Coordinates of C-alpha atoms in Angstrom, one line a residue:
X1 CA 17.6 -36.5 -24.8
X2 CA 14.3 -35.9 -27.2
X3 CA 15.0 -34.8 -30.5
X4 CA 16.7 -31.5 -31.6
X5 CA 14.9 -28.1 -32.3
X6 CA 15.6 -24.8 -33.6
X7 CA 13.9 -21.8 -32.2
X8 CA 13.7 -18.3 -33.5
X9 CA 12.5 -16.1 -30.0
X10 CA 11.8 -12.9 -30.8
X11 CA 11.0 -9.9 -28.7
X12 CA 11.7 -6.7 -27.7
X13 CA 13.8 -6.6 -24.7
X14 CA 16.2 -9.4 -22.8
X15 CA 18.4 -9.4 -19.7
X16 CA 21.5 -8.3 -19.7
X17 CA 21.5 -6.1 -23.0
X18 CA 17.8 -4.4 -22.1
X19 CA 15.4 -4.5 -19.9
X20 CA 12.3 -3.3 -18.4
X21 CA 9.9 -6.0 -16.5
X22 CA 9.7 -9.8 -16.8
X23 CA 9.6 -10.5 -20.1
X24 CA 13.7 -9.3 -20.0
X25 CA 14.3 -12.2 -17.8
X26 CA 12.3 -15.0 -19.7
X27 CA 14.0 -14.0 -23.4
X28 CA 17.4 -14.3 -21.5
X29 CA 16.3 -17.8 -19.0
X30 CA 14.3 -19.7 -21.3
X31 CA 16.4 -19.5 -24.0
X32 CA 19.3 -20.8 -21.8
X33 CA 17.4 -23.4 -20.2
X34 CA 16.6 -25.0 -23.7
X35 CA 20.1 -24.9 -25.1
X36 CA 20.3 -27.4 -22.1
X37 CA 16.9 -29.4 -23.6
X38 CA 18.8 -29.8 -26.8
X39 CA 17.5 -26.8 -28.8
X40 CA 19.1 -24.6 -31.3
X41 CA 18.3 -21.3 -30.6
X42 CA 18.6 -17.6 -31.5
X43 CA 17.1 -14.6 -29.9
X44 CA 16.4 -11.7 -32.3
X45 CA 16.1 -8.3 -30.9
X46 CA 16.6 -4.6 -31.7
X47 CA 19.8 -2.9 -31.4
X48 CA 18.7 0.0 -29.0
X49 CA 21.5 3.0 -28.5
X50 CA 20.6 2.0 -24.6
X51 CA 22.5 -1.1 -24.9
X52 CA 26.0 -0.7 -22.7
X53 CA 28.6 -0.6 -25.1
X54 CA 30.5 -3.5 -23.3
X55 CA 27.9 -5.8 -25.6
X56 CA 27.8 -3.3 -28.1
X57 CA 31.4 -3.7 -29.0
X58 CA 31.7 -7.5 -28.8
X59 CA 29.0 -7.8 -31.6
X60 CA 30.1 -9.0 -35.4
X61 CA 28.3 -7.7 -38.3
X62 CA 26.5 -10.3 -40.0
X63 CA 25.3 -8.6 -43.0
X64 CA 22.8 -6.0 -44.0
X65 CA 20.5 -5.8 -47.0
X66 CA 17.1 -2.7 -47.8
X67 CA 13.7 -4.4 -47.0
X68 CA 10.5 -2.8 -48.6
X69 CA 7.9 -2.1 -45.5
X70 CA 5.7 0.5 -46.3
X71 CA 2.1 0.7 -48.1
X72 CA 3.7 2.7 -50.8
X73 CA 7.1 0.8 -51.1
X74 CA 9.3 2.7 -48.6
X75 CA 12.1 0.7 -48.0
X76 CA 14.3 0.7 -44.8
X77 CA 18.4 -0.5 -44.0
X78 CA 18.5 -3.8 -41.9
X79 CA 21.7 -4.7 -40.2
X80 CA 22.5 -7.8 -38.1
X81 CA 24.9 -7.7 -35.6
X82 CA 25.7 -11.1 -33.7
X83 CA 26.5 -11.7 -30.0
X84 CA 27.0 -15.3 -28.9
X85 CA 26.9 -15.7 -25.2
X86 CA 26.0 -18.9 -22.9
X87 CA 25.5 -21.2 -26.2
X88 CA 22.6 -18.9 -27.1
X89 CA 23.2 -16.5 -30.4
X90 CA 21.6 -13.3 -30.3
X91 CA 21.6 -11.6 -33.3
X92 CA 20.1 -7.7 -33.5
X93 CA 18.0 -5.5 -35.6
X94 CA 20.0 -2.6 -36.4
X95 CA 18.3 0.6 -37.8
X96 CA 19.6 3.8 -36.4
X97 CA 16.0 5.5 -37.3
X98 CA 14.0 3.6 -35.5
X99 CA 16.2 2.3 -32.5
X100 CA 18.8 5.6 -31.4
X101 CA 16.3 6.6 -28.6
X102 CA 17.6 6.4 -24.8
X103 CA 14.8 4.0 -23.8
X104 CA 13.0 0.6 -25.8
X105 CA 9.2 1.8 -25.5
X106 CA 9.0 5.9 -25.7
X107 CA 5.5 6.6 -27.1
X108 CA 2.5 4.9 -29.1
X109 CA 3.1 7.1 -32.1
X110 CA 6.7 6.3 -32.2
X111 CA 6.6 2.5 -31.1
X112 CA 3.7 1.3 -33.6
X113 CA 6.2 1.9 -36.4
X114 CA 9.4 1.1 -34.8
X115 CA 7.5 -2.5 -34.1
X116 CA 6.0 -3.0 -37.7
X117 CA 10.0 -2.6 -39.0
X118 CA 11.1 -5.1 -36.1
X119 CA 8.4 -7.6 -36.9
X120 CA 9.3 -7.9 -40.1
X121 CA 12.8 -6.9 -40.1
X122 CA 13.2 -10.6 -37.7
X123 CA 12.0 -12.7 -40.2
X124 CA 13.9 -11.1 -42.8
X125 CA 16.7 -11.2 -41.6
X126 CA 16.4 -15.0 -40.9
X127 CA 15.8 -15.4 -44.4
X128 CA 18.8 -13.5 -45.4
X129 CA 20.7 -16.2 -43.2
X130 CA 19.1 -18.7 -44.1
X131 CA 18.7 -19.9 -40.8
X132 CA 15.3 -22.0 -40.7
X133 CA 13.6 -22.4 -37.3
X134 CA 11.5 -25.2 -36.7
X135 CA 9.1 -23.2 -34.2
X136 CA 9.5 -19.0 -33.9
X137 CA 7.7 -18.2 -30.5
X138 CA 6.7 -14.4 -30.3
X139 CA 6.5 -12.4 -27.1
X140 CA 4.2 -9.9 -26.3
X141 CA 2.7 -7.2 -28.4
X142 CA 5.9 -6.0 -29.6
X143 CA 6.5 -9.2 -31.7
X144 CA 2.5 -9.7 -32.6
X145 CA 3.0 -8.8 -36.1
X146 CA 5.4 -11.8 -36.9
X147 CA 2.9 -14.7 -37.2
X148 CA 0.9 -12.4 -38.9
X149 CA 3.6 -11.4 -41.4
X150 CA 4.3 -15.1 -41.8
X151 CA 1.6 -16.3 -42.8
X152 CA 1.1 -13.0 -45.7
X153 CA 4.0 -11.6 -47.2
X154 CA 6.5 -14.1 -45.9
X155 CA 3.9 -17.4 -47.4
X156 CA 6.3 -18.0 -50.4
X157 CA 10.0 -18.2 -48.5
X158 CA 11.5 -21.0 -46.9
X159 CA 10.2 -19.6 -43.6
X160 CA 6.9 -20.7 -43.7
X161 CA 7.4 -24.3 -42.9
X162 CA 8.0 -22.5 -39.5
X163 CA 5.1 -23.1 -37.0
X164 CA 4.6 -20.1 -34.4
X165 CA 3.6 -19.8 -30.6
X166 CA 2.8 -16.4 -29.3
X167 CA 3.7 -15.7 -25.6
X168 CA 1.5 -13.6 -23.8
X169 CA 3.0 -11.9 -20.4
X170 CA 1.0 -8.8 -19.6
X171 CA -2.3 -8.8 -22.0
X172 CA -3.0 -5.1 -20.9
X173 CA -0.5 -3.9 -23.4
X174 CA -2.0 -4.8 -27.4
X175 CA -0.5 -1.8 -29.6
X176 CA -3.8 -0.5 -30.6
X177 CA -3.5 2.6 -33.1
X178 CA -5.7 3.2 -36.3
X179 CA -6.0 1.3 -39.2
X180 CA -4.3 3.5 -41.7
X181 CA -1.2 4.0 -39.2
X182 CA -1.0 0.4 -39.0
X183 CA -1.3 -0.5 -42.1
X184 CA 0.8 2.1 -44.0
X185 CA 3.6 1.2 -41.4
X186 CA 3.2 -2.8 -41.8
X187 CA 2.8 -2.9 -45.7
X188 CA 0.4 -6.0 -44.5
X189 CA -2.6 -7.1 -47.1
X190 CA -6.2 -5.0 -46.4
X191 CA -7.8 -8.2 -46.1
X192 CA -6.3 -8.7 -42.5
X193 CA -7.9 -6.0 -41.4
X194 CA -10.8 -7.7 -40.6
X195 CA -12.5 -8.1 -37.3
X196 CA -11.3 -11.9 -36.9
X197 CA -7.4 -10.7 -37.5
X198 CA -6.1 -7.2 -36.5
X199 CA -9.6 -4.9 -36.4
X200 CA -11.1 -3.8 -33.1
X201 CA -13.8 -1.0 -32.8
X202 CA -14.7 1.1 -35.5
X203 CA -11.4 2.3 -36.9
X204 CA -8.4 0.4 -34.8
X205 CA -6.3 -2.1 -35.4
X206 CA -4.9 -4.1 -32.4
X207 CA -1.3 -5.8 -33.0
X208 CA -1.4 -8.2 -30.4
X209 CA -4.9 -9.6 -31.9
X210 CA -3.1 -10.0 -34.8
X211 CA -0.3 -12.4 -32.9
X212 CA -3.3 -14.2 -31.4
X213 CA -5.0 -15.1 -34.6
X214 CA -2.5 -16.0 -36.8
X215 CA 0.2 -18.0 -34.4
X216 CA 0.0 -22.0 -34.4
X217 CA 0.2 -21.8 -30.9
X218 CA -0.6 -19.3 -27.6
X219 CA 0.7 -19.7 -24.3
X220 CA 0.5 -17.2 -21.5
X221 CA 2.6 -17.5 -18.0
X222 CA 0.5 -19.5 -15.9
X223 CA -2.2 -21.9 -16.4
X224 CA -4.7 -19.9 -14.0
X225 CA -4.3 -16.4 -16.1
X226 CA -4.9 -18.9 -19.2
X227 CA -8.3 -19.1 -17.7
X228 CA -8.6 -15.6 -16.6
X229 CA -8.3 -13.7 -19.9
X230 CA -11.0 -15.3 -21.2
X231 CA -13.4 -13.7 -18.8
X232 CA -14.3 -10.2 -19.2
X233 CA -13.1 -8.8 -15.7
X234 CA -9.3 -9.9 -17.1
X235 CA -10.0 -9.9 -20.6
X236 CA -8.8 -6.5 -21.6
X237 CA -11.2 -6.6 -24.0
X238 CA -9.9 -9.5 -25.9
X239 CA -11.7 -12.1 -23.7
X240 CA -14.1 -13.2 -26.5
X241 CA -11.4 -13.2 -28.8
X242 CA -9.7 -15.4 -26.7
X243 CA -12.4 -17.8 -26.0
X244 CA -12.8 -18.8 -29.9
X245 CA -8.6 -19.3 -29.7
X246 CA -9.2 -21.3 -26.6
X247 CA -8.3 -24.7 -28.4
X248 CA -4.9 -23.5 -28.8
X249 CA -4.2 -21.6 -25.4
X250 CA -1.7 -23.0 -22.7
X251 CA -0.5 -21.6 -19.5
X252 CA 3.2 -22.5 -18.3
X253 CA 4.5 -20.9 -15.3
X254 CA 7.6 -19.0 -15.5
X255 CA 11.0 -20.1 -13.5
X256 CA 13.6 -18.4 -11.7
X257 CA 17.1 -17.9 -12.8
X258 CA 19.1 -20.6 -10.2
X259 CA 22.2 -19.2 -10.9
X260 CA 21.1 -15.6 -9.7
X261 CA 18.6 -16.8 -7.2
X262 CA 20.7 -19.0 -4.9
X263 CA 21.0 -18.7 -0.8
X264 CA 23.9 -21.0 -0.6
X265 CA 26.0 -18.7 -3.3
X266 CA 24.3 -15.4 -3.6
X267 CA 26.9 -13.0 -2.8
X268 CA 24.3 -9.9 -1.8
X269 CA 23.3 -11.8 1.6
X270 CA 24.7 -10.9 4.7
X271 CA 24.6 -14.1 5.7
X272 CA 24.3 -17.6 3.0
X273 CA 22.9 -20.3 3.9
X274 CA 20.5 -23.9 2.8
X275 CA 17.7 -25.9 4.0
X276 CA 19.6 -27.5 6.7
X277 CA 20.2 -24.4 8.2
X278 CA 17.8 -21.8 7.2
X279 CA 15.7 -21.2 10.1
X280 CA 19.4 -19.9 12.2
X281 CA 20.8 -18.1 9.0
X282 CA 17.3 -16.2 8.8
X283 CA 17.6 -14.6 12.2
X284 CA 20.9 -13.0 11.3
X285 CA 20.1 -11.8 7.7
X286 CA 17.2 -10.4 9.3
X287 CA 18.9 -8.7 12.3
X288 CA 21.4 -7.2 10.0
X289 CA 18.4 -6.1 7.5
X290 CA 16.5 -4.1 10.3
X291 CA 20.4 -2.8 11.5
X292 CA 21.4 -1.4 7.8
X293 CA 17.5 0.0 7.9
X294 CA 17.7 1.8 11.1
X295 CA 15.1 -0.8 12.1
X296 CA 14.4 -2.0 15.8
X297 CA 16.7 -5.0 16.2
X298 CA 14.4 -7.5 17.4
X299 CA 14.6 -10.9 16.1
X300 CA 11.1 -12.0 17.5
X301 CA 9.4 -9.1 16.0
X302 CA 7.7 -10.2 12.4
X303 CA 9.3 -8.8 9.3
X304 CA 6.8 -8.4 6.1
X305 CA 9.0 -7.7 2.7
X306 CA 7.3 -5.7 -0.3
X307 CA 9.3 -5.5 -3.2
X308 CA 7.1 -4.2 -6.2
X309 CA 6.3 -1.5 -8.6
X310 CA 3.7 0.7 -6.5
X311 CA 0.6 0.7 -8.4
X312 CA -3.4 -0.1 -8.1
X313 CA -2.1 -3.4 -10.2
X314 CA 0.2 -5.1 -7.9
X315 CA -2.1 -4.1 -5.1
X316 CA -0.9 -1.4 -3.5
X317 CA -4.1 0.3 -2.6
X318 CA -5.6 -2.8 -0.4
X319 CA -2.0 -2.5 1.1
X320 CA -2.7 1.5 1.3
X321 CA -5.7 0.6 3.5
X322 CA -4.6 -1.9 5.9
X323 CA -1.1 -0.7 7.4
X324 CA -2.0 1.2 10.2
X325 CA -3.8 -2.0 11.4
X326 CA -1.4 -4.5 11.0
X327 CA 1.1 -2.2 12.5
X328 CA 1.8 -3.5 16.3
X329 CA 4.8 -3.7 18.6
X330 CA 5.3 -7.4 17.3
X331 CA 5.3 -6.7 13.0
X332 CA 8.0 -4.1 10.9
X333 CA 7.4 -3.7 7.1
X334 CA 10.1 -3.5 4.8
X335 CA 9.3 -1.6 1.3
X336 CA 10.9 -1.3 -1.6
X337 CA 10.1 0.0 -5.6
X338 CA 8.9 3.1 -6.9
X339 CA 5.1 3.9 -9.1
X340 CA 2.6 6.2 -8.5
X341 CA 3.4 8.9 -6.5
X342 CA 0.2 8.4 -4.3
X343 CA 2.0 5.0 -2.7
X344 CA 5.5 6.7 -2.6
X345 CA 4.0 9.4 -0.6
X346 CA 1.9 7.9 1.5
X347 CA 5.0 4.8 2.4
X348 CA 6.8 7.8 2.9
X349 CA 4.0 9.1 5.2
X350 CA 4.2 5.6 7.0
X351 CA 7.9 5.0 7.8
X352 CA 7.5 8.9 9.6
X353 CA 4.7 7.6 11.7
X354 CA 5.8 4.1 12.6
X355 CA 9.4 5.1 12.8
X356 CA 11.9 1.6 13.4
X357 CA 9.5 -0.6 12.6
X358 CA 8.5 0.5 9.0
X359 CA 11.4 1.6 5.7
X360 CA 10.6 2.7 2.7
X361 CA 12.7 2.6 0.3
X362 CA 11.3 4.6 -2.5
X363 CA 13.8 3.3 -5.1
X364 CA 15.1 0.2 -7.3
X365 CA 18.1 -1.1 -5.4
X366 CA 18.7 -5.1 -7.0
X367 CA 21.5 -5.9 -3.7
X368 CA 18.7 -4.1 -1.5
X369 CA 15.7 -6.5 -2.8
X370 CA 18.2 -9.7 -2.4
X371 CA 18.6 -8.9 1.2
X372 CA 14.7 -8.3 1.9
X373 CA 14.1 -11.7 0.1
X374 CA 16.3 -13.1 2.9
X375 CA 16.1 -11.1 5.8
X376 CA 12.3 -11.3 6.1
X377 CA 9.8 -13.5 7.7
X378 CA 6.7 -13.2 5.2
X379 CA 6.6 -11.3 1.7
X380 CA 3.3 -9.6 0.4
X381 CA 1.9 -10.0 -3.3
X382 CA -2.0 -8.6 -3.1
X383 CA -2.3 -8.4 -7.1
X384 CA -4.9 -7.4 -8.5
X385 CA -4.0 -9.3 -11.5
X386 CA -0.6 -11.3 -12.2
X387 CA 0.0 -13.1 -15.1
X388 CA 2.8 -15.1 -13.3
X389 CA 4.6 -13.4 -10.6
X390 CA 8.2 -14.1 -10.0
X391 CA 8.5 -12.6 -6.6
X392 CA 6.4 -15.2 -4.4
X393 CA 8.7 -17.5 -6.5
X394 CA 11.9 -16.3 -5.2
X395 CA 10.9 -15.4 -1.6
X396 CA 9.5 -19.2 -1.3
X397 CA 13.0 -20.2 -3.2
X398 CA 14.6 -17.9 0.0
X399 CA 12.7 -19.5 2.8
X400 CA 9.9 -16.4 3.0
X401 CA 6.1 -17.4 3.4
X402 CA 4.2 -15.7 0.8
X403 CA 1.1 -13.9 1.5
X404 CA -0.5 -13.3 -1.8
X405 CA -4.1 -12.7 -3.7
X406 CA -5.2 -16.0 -5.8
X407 CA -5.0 -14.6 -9.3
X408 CA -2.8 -16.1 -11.9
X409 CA 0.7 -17.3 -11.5
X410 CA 0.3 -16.5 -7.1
X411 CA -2.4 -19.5 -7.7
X412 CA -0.7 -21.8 -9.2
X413 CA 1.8 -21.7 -7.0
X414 CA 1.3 -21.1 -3.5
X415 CA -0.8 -23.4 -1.9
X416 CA -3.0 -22.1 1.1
X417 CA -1.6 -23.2 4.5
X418 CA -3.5 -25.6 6.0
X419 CA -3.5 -25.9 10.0
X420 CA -5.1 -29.4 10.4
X421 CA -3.2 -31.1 8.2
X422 CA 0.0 -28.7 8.6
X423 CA 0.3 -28.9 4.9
X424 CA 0.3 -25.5 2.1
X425 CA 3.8 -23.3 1.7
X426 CA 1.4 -19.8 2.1
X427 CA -1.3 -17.6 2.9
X428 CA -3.8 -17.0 0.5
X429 CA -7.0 -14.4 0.2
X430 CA -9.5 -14.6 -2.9
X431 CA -12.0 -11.1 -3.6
X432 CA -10.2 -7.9 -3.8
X433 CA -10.5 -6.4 -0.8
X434 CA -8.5 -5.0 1.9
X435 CA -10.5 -6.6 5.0
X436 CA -9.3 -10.5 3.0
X437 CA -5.9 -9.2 3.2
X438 CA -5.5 -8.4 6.8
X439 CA -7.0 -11.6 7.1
X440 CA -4.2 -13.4 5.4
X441 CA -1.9 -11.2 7.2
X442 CA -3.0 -12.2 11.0
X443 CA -3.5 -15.9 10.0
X444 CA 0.2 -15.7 8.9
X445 CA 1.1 -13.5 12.3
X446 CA -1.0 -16.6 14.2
X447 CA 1.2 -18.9 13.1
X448 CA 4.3 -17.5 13.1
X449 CA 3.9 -16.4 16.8
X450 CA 1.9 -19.2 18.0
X451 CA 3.0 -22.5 16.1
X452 CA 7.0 -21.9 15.2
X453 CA 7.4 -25.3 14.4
X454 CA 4.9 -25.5 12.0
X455 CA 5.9 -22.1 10.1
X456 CA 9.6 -23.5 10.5
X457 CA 8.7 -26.9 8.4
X458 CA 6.8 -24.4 5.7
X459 CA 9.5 -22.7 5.1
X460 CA 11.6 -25.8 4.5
X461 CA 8.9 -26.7 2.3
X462 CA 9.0 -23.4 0.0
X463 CA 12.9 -24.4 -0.3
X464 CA 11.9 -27.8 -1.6
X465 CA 10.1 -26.7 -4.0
X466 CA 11.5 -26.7 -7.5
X467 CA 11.1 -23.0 -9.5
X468 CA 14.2 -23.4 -12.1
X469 CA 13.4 -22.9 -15.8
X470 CA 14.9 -26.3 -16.3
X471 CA 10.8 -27.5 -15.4
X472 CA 9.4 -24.1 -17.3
X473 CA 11.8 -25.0 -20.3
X474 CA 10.8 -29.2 -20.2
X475 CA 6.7 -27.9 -20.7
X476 CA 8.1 -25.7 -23.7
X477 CA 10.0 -28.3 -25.2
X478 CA 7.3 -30.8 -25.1
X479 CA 5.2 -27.8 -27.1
X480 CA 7.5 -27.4 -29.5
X481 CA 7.9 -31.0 -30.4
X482 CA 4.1 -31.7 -30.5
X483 CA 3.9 -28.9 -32.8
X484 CA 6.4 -30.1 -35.3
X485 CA 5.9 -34.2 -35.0

């Protein structure tokens, strides 16, 4: 085993207490995985009313103590409450004020102060426990203000032997409000208000700069959207930014959860099944997905899954534009999410016109997306951007050939099927644009109905592949003790 390490992760939602998107399931994955690397860890988060009370009511009280966080000296009650689960201790941020609201994010005007309190209401409350971390890795903007505070108001306390790595997952979202919002709400120094740290524009300051400028260390979810952000197409405006800070920026794909995402155990499939038998068990999971779908019951016929939040990001629009071509007596589509009413409509539209061959399922159903991952023959991911993507991950961990855009994470880790040398676990298009993706889409169709043996050994090949955090959590480990040597 390498040496011993105790991380602080902090962050603003993690699966099962809350959750919203992907970052829920890396704060509750990676954390586990590392207990397993020998690390000490802690997650901190905020105790949101939203939190089912069966967690609620299992946590201690650990303390409480007033921390001044204001400009002028307004102070604010900080409460730790203590859940240990999985040899991972999550402590929360209690503050009625700021947390009693049904959801985690509501509005700017309401989240910029809620997340100046949580910023530095985490490294208080470490200090109040006296719980040193050797690293404190920050997610998202959320968190941003914790290196900053760190390295200002929190110089003098035993904290700041701490080194910090900032986790980027989705760099669209910064926490950008004005200068006098942020600063009355953070208490921070004036001087880091300056157009290296926290200023953008005229009169803004931009958390998640902040994070980015003042953290030892930033990683983002794949080594291909490491590269991206710099560039001004997927730079969200921080690209420059991001170029001076290149020296310290990494890209480490996210895993999947193995004890979730397993075909031999996962008790949502109709039917279970392995490698050594996946190509049989396929044909009945997907017979009995197009019977529970009111689907034409054909096993020959080729089943594309889509299971994603409709909107212009994930690529629904090239989608949009390209189903009444793909449609054919041979191919049925399988949809499931919700978004932007313009996709729920128009699937809507779709599974009316192509009746049994096309469902939409204009809703979040968790049992519904396990059987999709299983029961169909190819799954779609045309992203515009993605920082990582776990989807491709678990339909290549379920034995379903990804079709997907090469941006970020979907780069790194689907590999363009090659005919001549039979080698690749994918199909893969570059530019934006709906003609590329039908492109992908009939290559797939070509092989699948032409060369079955070859599609049969890439789908053995996706199984192969190894996706767990255990490899995610090895690259983190590694970070953390090249950063503390």
């Amino acid at each position: 085993m390498t040496p011993r390490r105790s991380i602080a992760f902090i962050g603003s939602e993690c699966y099962p207490f809350v959750k919203t998107g992907g970052l829920g399931d890396v704060m509750y994955a990676l954390p586990k995985a590392l207990v397993k690397q020998n690390c000490d860890v802690r997650v901190i988060l905020p105790r949101y009313k939203c939190i089912p009370w069966k967690y609620q009511e299992k946590m201690i009280y650990r303390g409480a103590f007033d921390m001044d966080l204001c400009a002028d000296g307004r102070s604010y009650y900080v409460g730790i409450m203590e859940y240990v689960w999985d040899g991972v201790v999550y402590d929360f941020i209690d503050n009625e004020e700021f947390f009693s609201s049904g959801n985690p994010y509501t509005n700017l005007i309401d989240d910029i102060p809620k997340y100046c309190y949580f910023a530095k209401a985490a490294l208080a409350a470490l200090n109040y426990m006296d719980w040193i971390p050797d690293i404190i890795h920050c997610h998202d903007w959320q968190a941003a203000l914790v290196p900053v505070y760190l390295r200002t108001l929190f110089e003098n306390t035993k904290l700041t032997s701490a080194k910090t790595i900032f986790t980027i997952h989705n760099l669209r979202f910064q926490g950008i409000y004005n200068i006098p919002t942020i600063r009355y709400w953070s208490g921070l120094p004036e001087y880091v208000f300056n157009k290296d740290a926290l200023k953008v524009s005229y009169n803004d300051a931009n958390m998640l700069k902040g994070g980015l400028t003042y953290s030892n260390v930033i990683t983002t979810v794949s080594h291909t959207y490491a590269g991206e952000i710099q560039t001004p197409y997927y730079g969200e405006t921080l690209d420059a930014h991001l170029r001076y800070h290149s020296g310290k920026l990494r890209g480490i794909v996210n895993g999947i959860d193995y004890d979730i995402w397993n075909t031999a155990t996962d008790a949502r499939l109709y039917e279970n099944y392995d490698i050594t038998n996946v190509v049989e068990k396929k044909k009945e999971n997907k017979r009995k997905l197009q019977e529970e779908l009111g689907m034409v019951q054909d096993e020959n016929k080729f089943v594309i899954g889509l299971v994603s939040r409709l909107t212009d990001q994930k690529g629904l629009d090239l989608v949009n534009a390209i189903l009444p071509q793909i449609m054919d007596e041979h191919t049925q589509v399988v949809v499931l999410g919700t978004g932007d009413d313009v996709y729920e409509n128009s699937f809507r539209y779709y599974e009316n016109a192509y009746k049994g061959n096309v469902c939409s399922n204009i809703m979040y159903d968790e049992t519904r997306a396990h059987k999709i991952y299983a029961g169909a023959d190819a799954f779609l991911v045309p992203s515009q951007f993605e920082p990582c993507g776990l989807t491709q991950l678990i339909a290549m961990h379920y034995g379903t050939v990804p079709i997907v855009r090469e941006t970020g994470g979907l780069k790194d880790t689907v590999e363009p099927y090659n005919m001549y040398t039979n080698t690749g676990n994918g199909f893969t298009f570059d530019r934006y644009e709906s003609g590329l993706l039908l492109d992908a889409i009939n290559r797939a169709k070509t092989v699948y109905f032409t060369d079955r043996v070859h599609w049969d050994e890439m789908v053995r090949r996706d199984m192969e592949k190894n996706f767990s955090w255990e490899n995610a959590a090895k690259q983190y480990k590694d970070l953390y003790l090249e950063l503390t040597w």
